Coordinates of C-alpha atoms and ligand atoms in Angstrom, one line a residue:
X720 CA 136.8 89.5 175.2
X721 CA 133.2 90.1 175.8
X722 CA 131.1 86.8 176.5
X723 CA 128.0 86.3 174.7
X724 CA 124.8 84.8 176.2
X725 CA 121.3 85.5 175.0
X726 CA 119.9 86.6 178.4
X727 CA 116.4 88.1 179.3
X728 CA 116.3 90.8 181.7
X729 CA 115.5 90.5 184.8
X730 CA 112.5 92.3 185.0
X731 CA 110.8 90.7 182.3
X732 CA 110.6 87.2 184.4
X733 CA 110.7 88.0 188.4
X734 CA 108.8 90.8 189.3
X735 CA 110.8 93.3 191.3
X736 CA 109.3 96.7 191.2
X737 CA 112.3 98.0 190.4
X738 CA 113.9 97.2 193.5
X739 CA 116.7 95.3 194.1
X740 CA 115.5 91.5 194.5
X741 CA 115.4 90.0 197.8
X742 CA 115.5 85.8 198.1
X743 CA 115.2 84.6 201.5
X744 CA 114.7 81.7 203.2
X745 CA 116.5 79.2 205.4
X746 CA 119.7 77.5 204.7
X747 CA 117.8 74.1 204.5
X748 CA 114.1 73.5 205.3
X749 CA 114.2 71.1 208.5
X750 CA 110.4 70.5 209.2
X751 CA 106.7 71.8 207.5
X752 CA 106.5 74.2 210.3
X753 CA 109.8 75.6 210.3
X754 CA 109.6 76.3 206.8
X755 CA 105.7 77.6 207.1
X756 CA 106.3 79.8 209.9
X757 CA 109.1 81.3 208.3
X758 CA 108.0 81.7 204.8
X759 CA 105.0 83.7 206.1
X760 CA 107.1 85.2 208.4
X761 CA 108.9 86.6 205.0
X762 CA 105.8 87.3 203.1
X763 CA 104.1 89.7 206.0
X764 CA 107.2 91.9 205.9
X765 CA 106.0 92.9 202.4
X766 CA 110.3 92.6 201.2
X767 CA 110.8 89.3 199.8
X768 CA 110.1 88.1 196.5
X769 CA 111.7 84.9 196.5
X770 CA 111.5 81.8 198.8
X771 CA 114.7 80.0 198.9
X772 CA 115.1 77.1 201.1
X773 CA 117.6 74.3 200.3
X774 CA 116.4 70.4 201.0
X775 CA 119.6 68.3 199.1
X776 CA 122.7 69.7 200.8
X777 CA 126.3 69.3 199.6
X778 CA 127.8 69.2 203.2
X779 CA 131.7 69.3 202.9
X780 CA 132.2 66.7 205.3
X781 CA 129.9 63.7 205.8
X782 CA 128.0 62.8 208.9
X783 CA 126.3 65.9 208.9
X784 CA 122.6 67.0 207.9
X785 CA 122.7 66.0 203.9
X786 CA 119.0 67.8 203.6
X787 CA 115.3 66.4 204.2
X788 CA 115.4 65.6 200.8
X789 CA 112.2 65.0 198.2
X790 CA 110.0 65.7 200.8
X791 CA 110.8 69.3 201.3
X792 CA 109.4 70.1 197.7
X793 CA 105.8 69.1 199.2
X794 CA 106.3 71.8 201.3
X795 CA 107.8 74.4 199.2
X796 CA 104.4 73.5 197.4
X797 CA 102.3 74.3 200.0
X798 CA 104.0 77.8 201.2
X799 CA 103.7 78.9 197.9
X800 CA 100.1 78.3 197.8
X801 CA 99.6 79.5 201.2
X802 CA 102.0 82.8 200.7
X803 CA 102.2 83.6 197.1
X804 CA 105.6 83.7 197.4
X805 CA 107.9 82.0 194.6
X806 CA 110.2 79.7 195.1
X807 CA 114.0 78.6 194.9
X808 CA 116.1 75.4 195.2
X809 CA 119.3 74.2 194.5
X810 CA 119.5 71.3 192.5
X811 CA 122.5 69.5 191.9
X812 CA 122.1 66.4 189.7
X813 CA 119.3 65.6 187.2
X814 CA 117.1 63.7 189.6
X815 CA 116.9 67.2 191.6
X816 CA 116.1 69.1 188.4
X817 CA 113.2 66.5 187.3
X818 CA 111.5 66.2 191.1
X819 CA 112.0 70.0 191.3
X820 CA 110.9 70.6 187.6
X821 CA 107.7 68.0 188.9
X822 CA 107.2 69.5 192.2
X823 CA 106.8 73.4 190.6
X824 CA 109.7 74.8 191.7
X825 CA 110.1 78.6 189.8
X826 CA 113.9 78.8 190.2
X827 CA 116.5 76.7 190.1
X828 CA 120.0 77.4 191.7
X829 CA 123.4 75.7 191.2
X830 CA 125.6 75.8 194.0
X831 CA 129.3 76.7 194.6
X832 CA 130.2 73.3 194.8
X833 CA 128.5 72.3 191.8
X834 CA 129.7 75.2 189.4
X835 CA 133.1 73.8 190.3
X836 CA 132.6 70.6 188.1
X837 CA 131.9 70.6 184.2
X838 CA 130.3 67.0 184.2
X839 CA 128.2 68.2 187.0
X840 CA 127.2 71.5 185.3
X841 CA 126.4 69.8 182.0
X842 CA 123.9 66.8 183.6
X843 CA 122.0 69.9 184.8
X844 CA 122.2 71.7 181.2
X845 CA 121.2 68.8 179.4
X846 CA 118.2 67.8 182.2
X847 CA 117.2 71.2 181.4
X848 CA 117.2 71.3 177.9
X849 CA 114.0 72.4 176.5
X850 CA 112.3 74.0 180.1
X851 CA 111.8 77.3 180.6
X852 CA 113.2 77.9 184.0
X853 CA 114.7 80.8 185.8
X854 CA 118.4 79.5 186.7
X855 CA 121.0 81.0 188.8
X856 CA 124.9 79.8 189.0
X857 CA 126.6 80.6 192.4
X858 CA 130.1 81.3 191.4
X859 CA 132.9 78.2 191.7
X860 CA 134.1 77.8 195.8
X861 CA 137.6 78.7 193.9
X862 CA 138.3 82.1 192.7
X863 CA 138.6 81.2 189.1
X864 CA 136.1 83.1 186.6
X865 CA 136.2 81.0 183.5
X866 CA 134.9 78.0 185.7
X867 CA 131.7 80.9 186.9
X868 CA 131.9 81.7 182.7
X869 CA 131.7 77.9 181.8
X870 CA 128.8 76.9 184.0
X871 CA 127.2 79.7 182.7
X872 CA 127.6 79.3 179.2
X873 CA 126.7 75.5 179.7
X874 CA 122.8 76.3 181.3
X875 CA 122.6 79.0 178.6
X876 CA 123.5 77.0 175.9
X877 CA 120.6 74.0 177.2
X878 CA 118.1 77.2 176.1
X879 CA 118.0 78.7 179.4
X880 CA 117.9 82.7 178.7
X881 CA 115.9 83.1 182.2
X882 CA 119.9 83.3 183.7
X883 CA 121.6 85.5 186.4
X884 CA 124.7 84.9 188.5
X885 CA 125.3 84.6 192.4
X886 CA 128.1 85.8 194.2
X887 CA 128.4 83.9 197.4
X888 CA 132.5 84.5 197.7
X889 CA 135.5 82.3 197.4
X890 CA 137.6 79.8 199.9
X891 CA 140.8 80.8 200.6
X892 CA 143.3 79.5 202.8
X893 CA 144.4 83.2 203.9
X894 CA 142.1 83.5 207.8
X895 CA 139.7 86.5 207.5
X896 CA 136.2 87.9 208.7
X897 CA 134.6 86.3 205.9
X898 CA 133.8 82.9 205.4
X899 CA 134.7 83.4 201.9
X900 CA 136.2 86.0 200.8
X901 CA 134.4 88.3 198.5
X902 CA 136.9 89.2 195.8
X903 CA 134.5 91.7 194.2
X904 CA 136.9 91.9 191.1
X905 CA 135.4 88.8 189.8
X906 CA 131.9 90.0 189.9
X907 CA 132.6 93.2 188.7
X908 CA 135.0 91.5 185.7
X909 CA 131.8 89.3 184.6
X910 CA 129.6 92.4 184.5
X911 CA 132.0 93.9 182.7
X912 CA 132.1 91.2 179.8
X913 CA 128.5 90.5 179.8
X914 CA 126.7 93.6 181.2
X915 CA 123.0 92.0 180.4
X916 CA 123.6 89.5 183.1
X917 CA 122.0 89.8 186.1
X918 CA 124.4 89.3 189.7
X919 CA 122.8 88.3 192.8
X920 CA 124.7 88.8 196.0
X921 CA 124.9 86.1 198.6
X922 CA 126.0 88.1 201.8
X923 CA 124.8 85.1 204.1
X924 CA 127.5 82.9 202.3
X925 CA 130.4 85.7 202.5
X926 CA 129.8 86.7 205.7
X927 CA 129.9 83.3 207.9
X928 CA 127.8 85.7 210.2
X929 CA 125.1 88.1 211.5
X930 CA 127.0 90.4 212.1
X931 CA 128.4 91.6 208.5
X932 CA 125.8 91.3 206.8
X933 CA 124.8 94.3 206.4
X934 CA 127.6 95.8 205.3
X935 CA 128.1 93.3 202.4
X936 CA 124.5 94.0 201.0
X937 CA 125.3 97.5 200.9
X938 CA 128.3 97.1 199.4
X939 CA 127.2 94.6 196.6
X940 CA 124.4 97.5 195.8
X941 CA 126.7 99.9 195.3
X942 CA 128.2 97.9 192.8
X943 CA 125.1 97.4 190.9
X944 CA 124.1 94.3 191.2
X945 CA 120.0 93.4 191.1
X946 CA 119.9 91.5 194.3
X947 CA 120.4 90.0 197.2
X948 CA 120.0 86.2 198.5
X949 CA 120.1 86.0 202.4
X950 CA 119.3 82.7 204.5
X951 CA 116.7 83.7 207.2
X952 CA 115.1 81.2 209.7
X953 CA 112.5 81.8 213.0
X954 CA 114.8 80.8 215.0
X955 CA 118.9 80.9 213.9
X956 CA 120.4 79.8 216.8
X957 CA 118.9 76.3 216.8
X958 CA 119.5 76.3 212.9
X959 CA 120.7 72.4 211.4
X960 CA 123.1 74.5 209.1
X961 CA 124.2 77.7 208.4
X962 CA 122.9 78.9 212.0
X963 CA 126.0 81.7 213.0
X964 CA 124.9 83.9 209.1
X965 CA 120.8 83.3 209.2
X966 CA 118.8 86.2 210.4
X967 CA 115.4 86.3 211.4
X968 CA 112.2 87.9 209.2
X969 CA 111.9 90.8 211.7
X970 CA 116.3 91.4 211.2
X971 CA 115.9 90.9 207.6
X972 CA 113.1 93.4 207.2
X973 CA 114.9 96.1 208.8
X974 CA 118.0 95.4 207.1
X975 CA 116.9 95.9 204.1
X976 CA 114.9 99.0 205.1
X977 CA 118.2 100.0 206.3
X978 CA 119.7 99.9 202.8
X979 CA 120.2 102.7 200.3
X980 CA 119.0 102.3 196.4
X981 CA 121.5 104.2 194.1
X982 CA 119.3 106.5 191.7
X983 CA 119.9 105.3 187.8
X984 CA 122.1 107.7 186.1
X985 CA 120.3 109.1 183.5
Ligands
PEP506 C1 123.3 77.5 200.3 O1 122.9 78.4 199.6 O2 122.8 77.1 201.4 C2 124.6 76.8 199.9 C3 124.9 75.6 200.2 O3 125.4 77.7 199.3 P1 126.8 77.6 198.5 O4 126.6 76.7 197.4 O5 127.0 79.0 198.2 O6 127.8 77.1 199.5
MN507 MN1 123.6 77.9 203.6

């Protein structure tokens, strides 16, 4: 089976000089100034080509922080104008898509627990249908590719053909390092039936933590894939969400300094 989707490379609408891409950016934006300070933070280190910071949060559990909400797109607004930098959200309903759409987002991501339901995946298609918008899918929470496929096939099929893929990792009940587990089979199984689309990696999401972090970027390079998403704040420890896996700008720079760019074969 090979799955067909009429996809444009990556390189024709994010400019990466040909290295792999880095998003960053915190977990969720929390005030102007934290998401200022660390989006110029990002910028100065020269690495970071996307700014991702998310502001409606599916928590799994209620009674925790849900995400500042509309707001945080004013301020998205003004770090791209003050940085340059371009910038991410996930959106999970069709209100999201049309304040983001409003609000001058450049890329719109659909997260794990989103990818997981049709009905969900198709609101955001049809919301869609007629923008051109960058658009990246986090895979499903549950290991199951044809959901990934699905949600995929639904964004493409509103006209999106600015499309790539995130691997953030799968629950599983089995204890382990990782928060989720990566199961690199199902990343490397889509690439293998549609080779033109691009896979991010989400280390921040695997990992649960610092700590391996590293190792999964490297990793997910070496299998080819274009990028990397990784939640960075100024300050991690006092974090609202995510704070044990964000890293700071200074950590991120050097981490991706640290990592080594297979040559093309030729
Ligand atoms: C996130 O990117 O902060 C997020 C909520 O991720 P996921 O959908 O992968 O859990
Ligand atoms: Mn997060």
């Amino acid at each position: 089976m090979k799955l067909k989707l009429n996809i444009q490379p990556l390189n024709t609408w994010l400019n990466t000089n040909n290295e792999p891409l880095i998003i960053s950016g915190p977990c969720s934006a929390e005030t102007e100034e934290q998401l200022l300070t660390t989006a110029h933070l990002l910028a100065e280190t020269g690495k970071v080509s996307v700014l991702r910071a998310g502001i409606w949060k599916p928590r799994t559990r209620p009674g925790e922080f849900e995400g500042i909400g509309s707001i945080g797109l004013e301020w998205l607004k003004r770090a791209k104008a003050e940085t340059g930098l371009p910038t991410a959200v996930e959106v999970a309903n069709a209100k999201h898509v049309e304040e983001a759409l409003a609000a001058g987002v450049d890329i719109l991501w659909i997260g794990a627990r989103s990818t997981v339901n049709p009905f969900t995946v198709q609101e955001i298609a049809d919301a869609l249908k007629g923008v051109d918008i960058p658009v990246l899918v986090k895979n499903p929470v549950n290991p199951d590719l044809q959901l990934w496929i699905g949600a995929l096939e639904r964004i493409n099929g509103a006209g999106i053909t600015k499309l790539g893929a995130i691997h953030r990792g799968f629950s599983s009940f089995e204890k382990s390092s990782f928060r989720n587990e990566p199961m690199w089979e199902l990343a490397i199984q889509l690439k293998t039936l549609c080779p033109e689309l691009p896979i991010i990696n989400d280390p921040s999401h695997i990992c649960g933590n610092r700590e391996l972090i590293p190792y999964i970027s490297q990793k997910a390079l070496d299998l080819d894939m274009q990028g990397l998403m990784i939640e960075s704040h100024l300050d991690p420890s006092v974090a609202w969400t995510d704070a044990k896996q964000q890293v700071t700008p200074a950590a991120l720079s050097e981490l991706v300094d640290r990592l080594t760019v297979r040559e093309p074969e030729s």
